[in-house]
PDB file of C-alpha atoms and ligand atoms in Angstrom:
ATOM      1  CA  MET A  75       0.011 -36.328  59.692  1.00 58.00           C
ATOM      2  CA  ARG A  76      -0.355 -36.858  55.958  1.00 66.00           C
ATOM      3  CA  ALA A  77      -3.306 -34.438  55.916  1.00 71.00           C
ATOM      4  CA  PHE A  78      -0.876 -31.543  56.410  1.00 77.00           C
ATOM      5  CA  GLY A  79       1.482 -32.419  53.556  1.00 72.00           C
ATOM      6  CA  GLY A  80       4.916 -30.803  53.877  1.00 66.00           C
ATOM      7  CA  HIS A  81       3.943 -29.129  57.154  1.00 73.00           C
ATOM      8  CA  GLY A  82       3.179 -32.514  58.730  1.00 75.00           C
ATOM      9  CA  LEU A  83       6.268 -32.868  60.918  1.00 80.00           C
ATOM     10  CA  VAL A  84       5.757 -29.506  62.628  1.00 86.00           C
ATOM     11  CA  VAL A  85       2.154 -30.446  63.339  1.00 92.00           C
ATOM     12  CA  ALA A  86       3.111 -33.911  64.592  1.00 92.00           C
ATOM     13  CA  ASP A  87       5.603 -32.371  67.049  1.00 93.00           C
ATOM     14  CA  LEU A  88       3.007 -29.818  68.133  1.00 95.00           C
ATOM     15  CA  VAL A  89       0.490 -32.589  68.796  1.00 95.00           C
ATOM     16  CA  ASP A  90       3.034 -34.460  70.925  1.00 95.00           C
ATOM     17  CA  THR A  91       3.618 -31.386  73.076  1.00 96.00           C
ATOM     18  CA  LEU A  92      -0.017 -30.329  73.323  1.00 97.00           C
ATOM     19  CA  ARG A  93      -1.091 -33.843  74.278  1.00 96.00           C
ATOM     20  CA  ASP A  94       0.895 -33.542  77.509  1.00 95.00           C
ATOM     21  CA  THR A  95      -1.106 -30.447  78.483  1.00 96.00           C
ATOM     22  CA  ILE A  96      -4.480 -32.193  78.251  1.00 97.00           C
ATOM     23  CA  THR A  97      -6.105 -33.399  81.459  1.00 96.00           C
ATOM     24  CA  PRO A  98      -9.492 -35.072  82.030  1.00 94.00           C
ATOM     25  CA  THR A  99     -11.059 -31.652  82.646  1.00 95.00           C
ATOM     26  CA  ASP A 100      -8.958 -29.332  80.482  1.00 97.00           C
ATOM     27  CA  GLY A 101      -8.466 -29.666  76.746  1.00 98.00           C
ATOM     28  CA  LEU A 102      -9.668 -32.345  74.403  1.00 98.00           C
ATOM     29  CA  SER A 103      -8.186 -34.778  71.923  1.00 98.00           C
ATOM     30  CA  LEU A 104     -10.809 -36.569  69.835  1.00 98.00           C
ATOM     31  CA  VAL A 105     -10.308 -39.186  67.163  1.00 98.00           C
ATOM     32  CA  ALA A 106     -12.603 -40.571  64.481  1.00 98.00           C
ATOM     33  CA  GLU A 107     -12.342 -44.255  63.656  1.00 97.00           C
ATOM     34  CA  HIS A 108     -13.308 -46.191  60.541  1.00 96.00           C
ATOM     35  CA  ASP A 109     -12.884 -49.968  60.368  1.00 96.00           C
ATOM     36  CA  GLY A 110     -10.663 -49.865  63.434  1.00 97.00           C
ATOM     37  CA  GLN A 111      -8.345 -47.213  61.974  1.00 96.00           C
ATOM     38  CA  ILE A 112      -7.977 -43.629  63.090  1.00 97.00           C
ATOM     39  CA  VAL A 113      -9.027 -41.433  60.163  1.00 98.00           C
ATOM     40  CA  GLY A 114      -9.421 -38.054  61.841  1.00 98.00           C
ATOM     41  CA  HIS A 115      -8.183 -36.112  64.843  1.00 97.00           C
ATOM     42  CA  VAL A 116      -8.883 -32.787  66.515  1.00 98.00           C
ATOM     43  CA  MET A 117      -7.334 -31.106  69.525  1.00 98.00           C
ATOM     44  CA  PHE A 118      -8.539 -28.302  71.733  1.00 98.00           C
ATOM     45  CA  THR A 119      -6.078 -26.884  74.262  1.00 98.00           C
ATOM     46  CA  ARG A 120      -5.993 -24.019  76.715  1.00 98.00           C
ATOM     47  CA  SER A 121      -4.726 -20.548  75.924  1.00 98.00           C
ATOM     48  CA  LEU A 122      -5.474 -17.183  77.549  1.00 98.00           C
ATOM     49  CA  LEU A 123      -7.511 -14.158  76.579  1.00 98.00           C
ATOM     50  CA  ASP A 124      -6.016 -10.986  78.049  1.00 98.00           C
ATOM     51  CA  ALA A 125      -9.361  -9.329  78.886  1.00 98.00           C
ATOM     52  CA  PRO A 126      -9.669  -5.980  80.709  1.00 98.00           C
ATOM     53  CA  ARG A 127     -11.171  -7.566  83.830  1.00 98.00           C
ATOM     54  CA  ARG A 128      -8.888 -10.595  84.122  1.00 98.00           C
ATOM     55  CA  LEU A 129      -7.153 -13.349  82.182  1.00 98.00           C
ATOM     56  CA  VAL A 130      -9.764 -15.716  80.783  1.00 98.00           C
ATOM     57  CA  GLU A 131      -9.071 -19.365  80.073  1.00 98.00           C
ATOM     58  CA  VAL A 132     -10.167 -20.138  76.531  1.00 98.00           C
ATOM     59  CA  GLN A 133      -9.573 -23.045  74.176  1.00 98.00           C
ATOM     60  CA  VAL A 134      -7.807 -23.133  70.827  1.00 98.00           C
ATOM     61  CA  LEU A 135      -8.851 -25.621  68.163  1.00 98.00           C
ATOM     62  CA  SER A 136      -5.611 -26.935  66.624  1.00 98.00           C
ATOM     63  CA  PRO A 137      -4.882 -29.090  64.814  1.00 97.00           C
ATOM     64  CA  LEU A 138      -7.749 -30.679  62.878  1.00 98.00           C
ATOM     65  CA  ALA A 139      -6.830 -33.325  60.342  1.00 97.00           C
ATOM     66  CA  VAL A 140      -8.647 -35.990  58.366  1.00 97.00           C
ATOM     67  CA  MET A 141      -6.918 -38.653  56.272  1.00 97.00           C
ATOM     68  CA  PRO A 142      -7.118 -37.505  52.613  1.00 96.00           C
ATOM     69  CA  GLU A 143      -9.045 -40.575  51.460  1.00 97.00           C
ATOM     70  CA  HIS A 144     -11.766 -39.845  54.046  1.00 98.00           C
ATOM     71  CA  HIS A 145     -12.328 -36.182  53.184  1.00 98.00           C
ATOM     72  CA  LYS A 146     -15.809 -34.800  52.475  1.00 98.00           C
ATOM     73  CA  ARG A 147     -17.640 -37.440  54.486  1.00 97.00           C
ATOM     74  CA  GLY A 148     -18.394 -35.295  57.487  1.00 98.00           C
ATOM     75  CA  VAL A 149     -15.523 -36.600  59.627  1.00 98.00           C
ATOM     76  CA  GLY A 150     -14.036 -33.155  60.287  1.00 98.00           C
ATOM     77  CA  SER A 151     -17.436 -31.630  61.006  1.00 98.00           C
ATOM     78  CA  THR A 152     -18.347 -34.374  63.451  1.00 98.00           C
ATOM     79  CA  LEU A 153     -15.063 -33.938  65.329  1.00 98.00           C
ATOM     80  CA  VAL A 154     -15.443 -30.146  65.574  1.00 98.00           C
ATOM     81  CA  ARG A 155     -19.118 -30.244  66.598  1.00 98.00           C
ATOM     82  CA  ASN A 156     -18.518 -32.905  69.252  1.00 98.00           C
ATOM     83  CA  GLY A 157     -15.595 -30.901  70.613  1.00 98.00           C
ATOM     84  CA  LEU A 158     -17.569 -27.671  70.832  1.00 98.00           C
ATOM     85  CA  LYS A 159     -20.439 -29.479  72.560  1.00 98.00           C
ATOM     86  CA  THR A 160     -18.135 -30.939  75.225  1.00 98.00           C
ATOM     87  CA  LEU A 161     -16.415 -27.578  75.795  1.00 98.00           C
ATOM     88  CA  ALA A 162     -19.799 -25.852  76.173  1.00 98.00           C
ATOM     89  CA  GLU A 163     -20.748 -28.444  78.805  1.00 98.00           C
ATOM     90  CA  ARG A 164     -17.494 -27.615  80.629  1.00 98.00           C
ATOM     91  CA  ALA A 165     -18.435 -23.916  80.663  1.00 98.00           C
ATOM     92  CA  VAL A 166     -15.572 -22.886  78.359  1.00 98.00           C
ATOM     93  CA  PRO A 167     -16.604 -19.411  77.169  1.00 98.00           C
ATOM     94  CA  LEU A 168     -14.658 -19.051  73.928  1.00 99.00           C
ATOM     95  CA  VAL A 169     -12.906 -21.154  71.323  1.00 99.00           C
ATOM     96  CA  PHE A 170     -10.415 -19.678  68.846  1.00 98.00           C
ATOM     97  CA  VAL A 171      -9.136 -21.122  65.596  1.00 98.00           C
ATOM     98  CA  GLU A 172      -6.646 -20.129  62.909  1.00 98.00           C
ATOM     99  CA  GLY A 173      -7.972 -21.458  59.634  1.00 97.00           C
ATOM    100  CA  ASP A 174     -10.036 -21.097  56.521  1.00 98.00           C
ATOM    101  CA  PRO A 175     -13.274 -19.198  57.229  1.00 98.00           C
ATOM    102  CA  GLY A 176     -14.815 -21.040  54.273  1.00 98.00           C
ATOM    103  CA  TYR A 177     -14.661 -24.151  56.410  1.00 98.00           C
ATOM    104  CA  TYR A 178     -14.994 -22.959  60.012  1.00 98.00           C
ATOM    105  CA  SER A 179     -17.906 -20.553  59.500  1.00 98.00           C
ATOM    106  CA  ARG A 180     -20.265 -23.543  59.216  1.00 98.00           C
ATOM    107  CA  PHE A 181     -19.712 -24.239  62.919  1.00 98.00           C
ATOM    108  CA  GLY A 182     -20.416 -20.639  63.948  1.00 98.00           C
ATOM    109  CA  PHE A 183     -16.824 -19.376  63.997  1.00 98.00           C
ATOM    110  CA  ALA A 184     -16.643 -15.730  62.864  1.00 98.00           C
ATOM    111  CA  PRO A 185     -13.772 -13.260  62.365  1.00 98.00           C
ATOM    112  CA  GLY A 186     -12.249 -12.484  65.762  1.00 98.00           C
ATOM    113  CA  GLY A 187     -11.478  -8.812  65.079  1.00 98.00           C
ATOM    114  CA  ALA A 188     -15.151  -7.937  64.642  1.00 98.00           C
ATOM    115  CA  GLN A 189     -15.928  -9.618  67.985  1.00 98.00           C
ATOM    116  CA  GLY A 190     -13.455  -7.502  69.961  1.00 98.00           C
ATOM    117  CA  PHE A 191     -10.483  -9.863  69.893  1.00 98.00           C
ATOM    118  CA  ARG A 192      -6.928  -9.139  68.827  1.00 98.00           C
ATOM    119  CA  LYS A 193      -4.887 -11.789  67.142  1.00 98.00           C
ATOM    120  CA  PRO A 194      -1.704 -13.022  68.818  1.00 98.00           C
ATOM    121  CA  SER A 195       0.465 -12.384  65.743  1.00 98.00           C
ATOM    122  CA  LEU A 196       0.448  -9.990  62.794  1.00 97.00           C
ATOM    123  CA  ARG A 197       1.376 -13.010  60.694  1.00 97.00           C
ATOM    124  CA  ILE A 198      -2.171 -14.396  61.026  1.00 98.00           C
ATOM    125  CA  PRO A 199      -4.409 -13.106  58.210  1.00 97.00           C
ATOM    126  CA  ASP A 200      -7.396 -11.214  59.636  1.00 98.00           C
ATOM    127  CA  GLY A 201      -9.898 -13.566  58.036  1.00 97.00           C
ATOM    128  CA  ALA A 202      -8.158 -16.649  59.406  1.00 98.00           C
ATOM    129  CA  PHE A 203      -8.337 -15.460  63.022  1.00 98.00           C
ATOM    130  CA  GLN A 204     -11.744 -16.681  64.179  1.00 98.00           C
ATOM    131  CA  ALA A 205     -13.640 -17.206  67.404  1.00 98.00           C
ATOM    132  CA  ILE A 206     -16.910 -18.665  68.623  1.00 98.00           C
ATOM    133  CA  GLY A 207     -18.630 -17.724  71.853  1.00 98.00           C
ATOM    134  CA  LEU A 208     -20.188 -20.601  73.791  1.00 98.00           C
ATOM    135  CA  PRO A 209     -23.065 -20.144  76.299  1.00 98.00           C
ATOM    136  CA  GLU A 210     -20.730 -19.005  79.114  1.00 98.00           C
ATOM    137  CA  TYR A 211     -19.295 -16.172  76.988  1.00 98.00           C
ATOM    138  CA  LYS A 212     -19.831 -12.674  78.459  1.00 98.00           C
ATOM    139  CA  PRO A 213     -19.572  -9.396  76.514  1.00 98.00           C
ATOM    140  CA  TRP A 214     -16.698  -8.116  78.732  1.00 98.00           C
ATOM    141  CA  MET A 215     -14.524 -10.950  77.424  1.00 98.00           C
ATOM    142  CA  THR A 216     -12.566  -8.992  74.831  1.00 98.00           C
ATOM    143  CA  GLY A 217      -8.846  -8.525  74.294  1.00 98.00           C
ATOM    144  CA  THR A 218      -5.787 -10.225  72.892  1.00 98.00           C
ATOM    145  CA  LEU A 219      -5.517 -13.966  72.478  1.00 98.00           C
ATOM    146  CA  VAL A 220      -2.284 -15.170  74.076  1.00 98.00           C
ATOM    147  CA  TYR A 221      -1.331 -18.533  72.661  1.00 98.00           C
ATOM    148  CA  ALA A 222      -0.016 -21.152  75.040  1.00 98.00           C
ATOM    149  CA  GLU A 223       3.753 -21.570  74.874  1.00 97.00           C
ATOM    150  CA  PRO A 224       3.816 -24.780  72.730  1.00 97.00           C
ATOM    151  CA  PHE A 225       2.450 -22.908  69.711  1.00 97.00           C
ATOM    152  CA  TRP A 226       5.438 -20.539  69.842  1.00 97.00           C
ATOM    153  CA  ARG A 227       7.963 -23.265  70.635  1.00 96.00           C
ATOM    154  CA  HIS A 228       6.888 -25.175  67.524  1.00 96.00           C
ATOM    155  CA  ASP A 229       6.623 -22.017  65.406  1.00 95.00           C
ATOM    156  CA  ALA A 230       3.030 -23.013  64.629  1.00 95.00           C
ATOM    157  CA  VAL A 231       1.528 -19.512  64.694  1.00 97.00           C
ATOM    158  CA  GLY A 232       0.438 -17.692  61.534  1.00 97.00           C
ATOM    159  CA  LEU A 233       2.283 -17.720  58.238  1.00 95.00           C
ATOM    160  CA  ARG A 234       6.043 -17.282  57.809  1.00 92.00           C
ATOM    161  CA  ASP A 235       7.437 -15.227  54.927  1.00 91.00           C
ATOM    162  CA  PRO A 236      10.715 -16.908  53.980  1.00 87.00           C
ATOM    163  CA  GLY A 237      11.661 -13.922  51.809  1.00 89.00           C
ATOM    164  CA  ALA A 238      11.216 -11.302  54.531  1.00 83.00           C
TER     165      ALA A 238
HETATM  166  C1  LIG B  92     -10.155 -29.389  56.523  1.00 78.14           C
HETATM  167  C2  LIG B  92     -10.454 -30.863  56.784  1.00 78.14           C
HETATM  168  C3  LIG B  92     -10.152 -31.182  58.233  1.00 78.14           C
HETATM  169  C4  LIG B  92     -11.927 -31.129  56.489  1.00 78.14           C
HETATM  170  O1  LIG B  92     -12.220 -32.468  56.840  1.00 78.14           O
HETATM  171  P1  LIG B  92     -13.451 -33.250  56.176  1.00 78.14           P
HETATM  172  O2  LIG B  92     -13.699 -34.458  56.995  1.00 78.14           O
HETATM  173  O3  LIG B  92     -13.213 -33.433  54.729  1.00 78.14           O
HETATM  174  O4  LIG B  92     -14.612 -32.185  56.392  1.00 78.14           O
HETATM  175  P2  LIG B  92     -16.154 -32.392  56.257  1.00 78.14           P
HETATM  176  O5  LIG B  92     -16.432 -33.671  55.530  1.00 78.14           O
HETATM  177  O6  LIG B  92     -16.762 -32.231  57.572  1.00 78.14           O
HETATM  178  O7  LIG B  92     -16.552 -31.148  55.382  1.00 78.14           O
HETATM  179  C5  LIG B  92     -16.231 -31.185  54.023  1.00 78.14           C
HETATM  180  C6  LIG B  92     -16.621 -29.874  53.394  1.00 78.14           C
HETATM  181  O8  LIG B  92     -15.683 -28.872  53.783  1.00 78.14           O
HETATM  182  C7  LIG B  92     -15.149 -28.281  52.629  1.00 78.14           C
HETATM  183  N1  LIG B  92     -13.796 -27.842  52.916  1.00 78.14           N
HETATM  184  C8  LIG B  92     -12.737 -28.575  53.257  1.00 78.14           C
HETATM  185  N2  LIG B  92     -11.660 -27.775  53.409  1.00 78.14           N
HETATM  186  C9  LIG B  92     -12.091 -26.518  53.174  1.00 78.14           C
HETATM  187  C10 LIG B  92     -11.464 -25.265  53.149  1.00 78.14           C
HETATM  188  N3  LIG B  92     -10.170 -25.120  53.441  1.00 78.14           N
HETATM  189  N4  LIG B  92     -12.223 -24.175  52.863  1.00 78.14           N
HETATM  190  C11 LIG B  92     -13.518 -24.290  52.581  1.00 78.14           C
HETATM  191  N5  LIG B  92     -14.176 -25.472  52.576  1.00 78.14           N
HETATM  192  C12 LIG B  92     -13.446 -26.558  52.857  1.00 78.14           C
HETATM  193  C13 LIG B  92     -15.209 -29.381  51.594  1.00 78.14           C
HETATM  194  O9  LIG B  92     -15.162 -28.848  50.290  1.00 78.14           O
HETATM  195  C14 LIG B  92     -16.570 -29.978  51.891  1.00 78.14           C
HETATM  196  O10 LIG B  92     -17.590 -29.162  51.366  1.00 78.14           O
HETATM  197  P3  LIG B  92     -19.064 -29.751  51.069  1.00 78.14           P
HETATM  198  O11 LIG B  92     -19.661 -30.098  52.409  1.00 78.14           O
HETATM  199  O12 LIG B  92     -19.760 -28.606  50.419  1.00 78.14           O
HETATM  200  O13 LIG B  92     -18.835 -30.939  50.203  1.00 78.14           O
HETATM  201  C15 LIG B  92      -9.628 -31.780  55.861  1.00 78.14           C
HETATM  202  O14 LIG B  92      -9.806 -31.326  54.530  1.00 78.14           O
HETATM  203  C16 LIG B  92      -8.142 -31.821  56.179  1.00 78.14           C
HETATM  204  O15 LIG B  92      -7.693 -32.633  56.989  1.00 78.14           O
HETATM  205  N6  LIG B  92      -7.371 -30.967  55.510  1.00 78.14           N
HETATM  206  C17 LIG B  92      -5.929 -30.907  55.676  1.00 78.14           C
HETATM  207  C18 LIG B  92      -5.539 -30.375  57.034  1.00 78.14           C
HETATM  208  C19 LIG B  92      -6.161 -29.015  57.290  1.00 78.14           C
HETATM  209  O16 LIG B  92      -6.180 -28.160  56.415  1.00 78.14           O
HETATM  210  N7  LIG B  92      -6.663 -28.862  58.525  1.00 78.14           N
HETATM  211  C20 LIG B  92      -7.272 -27.622  58.934  1.00 78.14           C
HETATM  212  C21 LIG B  92      -6.232 -26.696  59.386  1.00 78.14           C
HETATM  213  S1  LIG B  92      -6.925 -25.138  59.794  1.00 78.14           S
END
């Protein structure tokens, strides 16, 4: 997990735990290969949206990583677009991500707050909390994103303030 620098071990542990939650029909783990080597990886796993009508199963994109020497060649974009396409085919209504809007907006992700969603932690900057509705999305699907337990167990939600 060199792509994540000093945060790499937390992400590696998170990946190990999330991998166990993925089944052939729920969640996705995609890799990009170059010359027989894995150069990029993305995961999508299930979390819940606490909507007024009922709990809705949604997917969270995390993590996404590309080996530094393969950046800016479209690897990350290809992984994200392929993932979203597969999830749309599986009738997943919504995908959430915590990340830089400068990057994720190109795929159609937009700030979650403006779409009627509440972030699962105050430690997530408003702009970083993003969502994209896929074809099965319905307007009644609003509410708070409830991260699956592994994100909390690995303290992989939002930003920590060591001085607080
Ligand atoms: C973010 C990341 C996955 C992008 O992978 P990539 O394969 O280089 O992405 P692509 O080639 O599809 O897209 C590259 C474009 O995204 C831009 N980009 C990359 N990171 C960005 C960011 N944080 N904010 C805005 N733009 C960003 C690049 O400048 C480049 O722009 P260009 O198309 O105008 O040249 C990769 O930089 C990475 O692994 N970073 C470290 C881990 C990380 O931050 N993961 C995301 C956690 S939310």
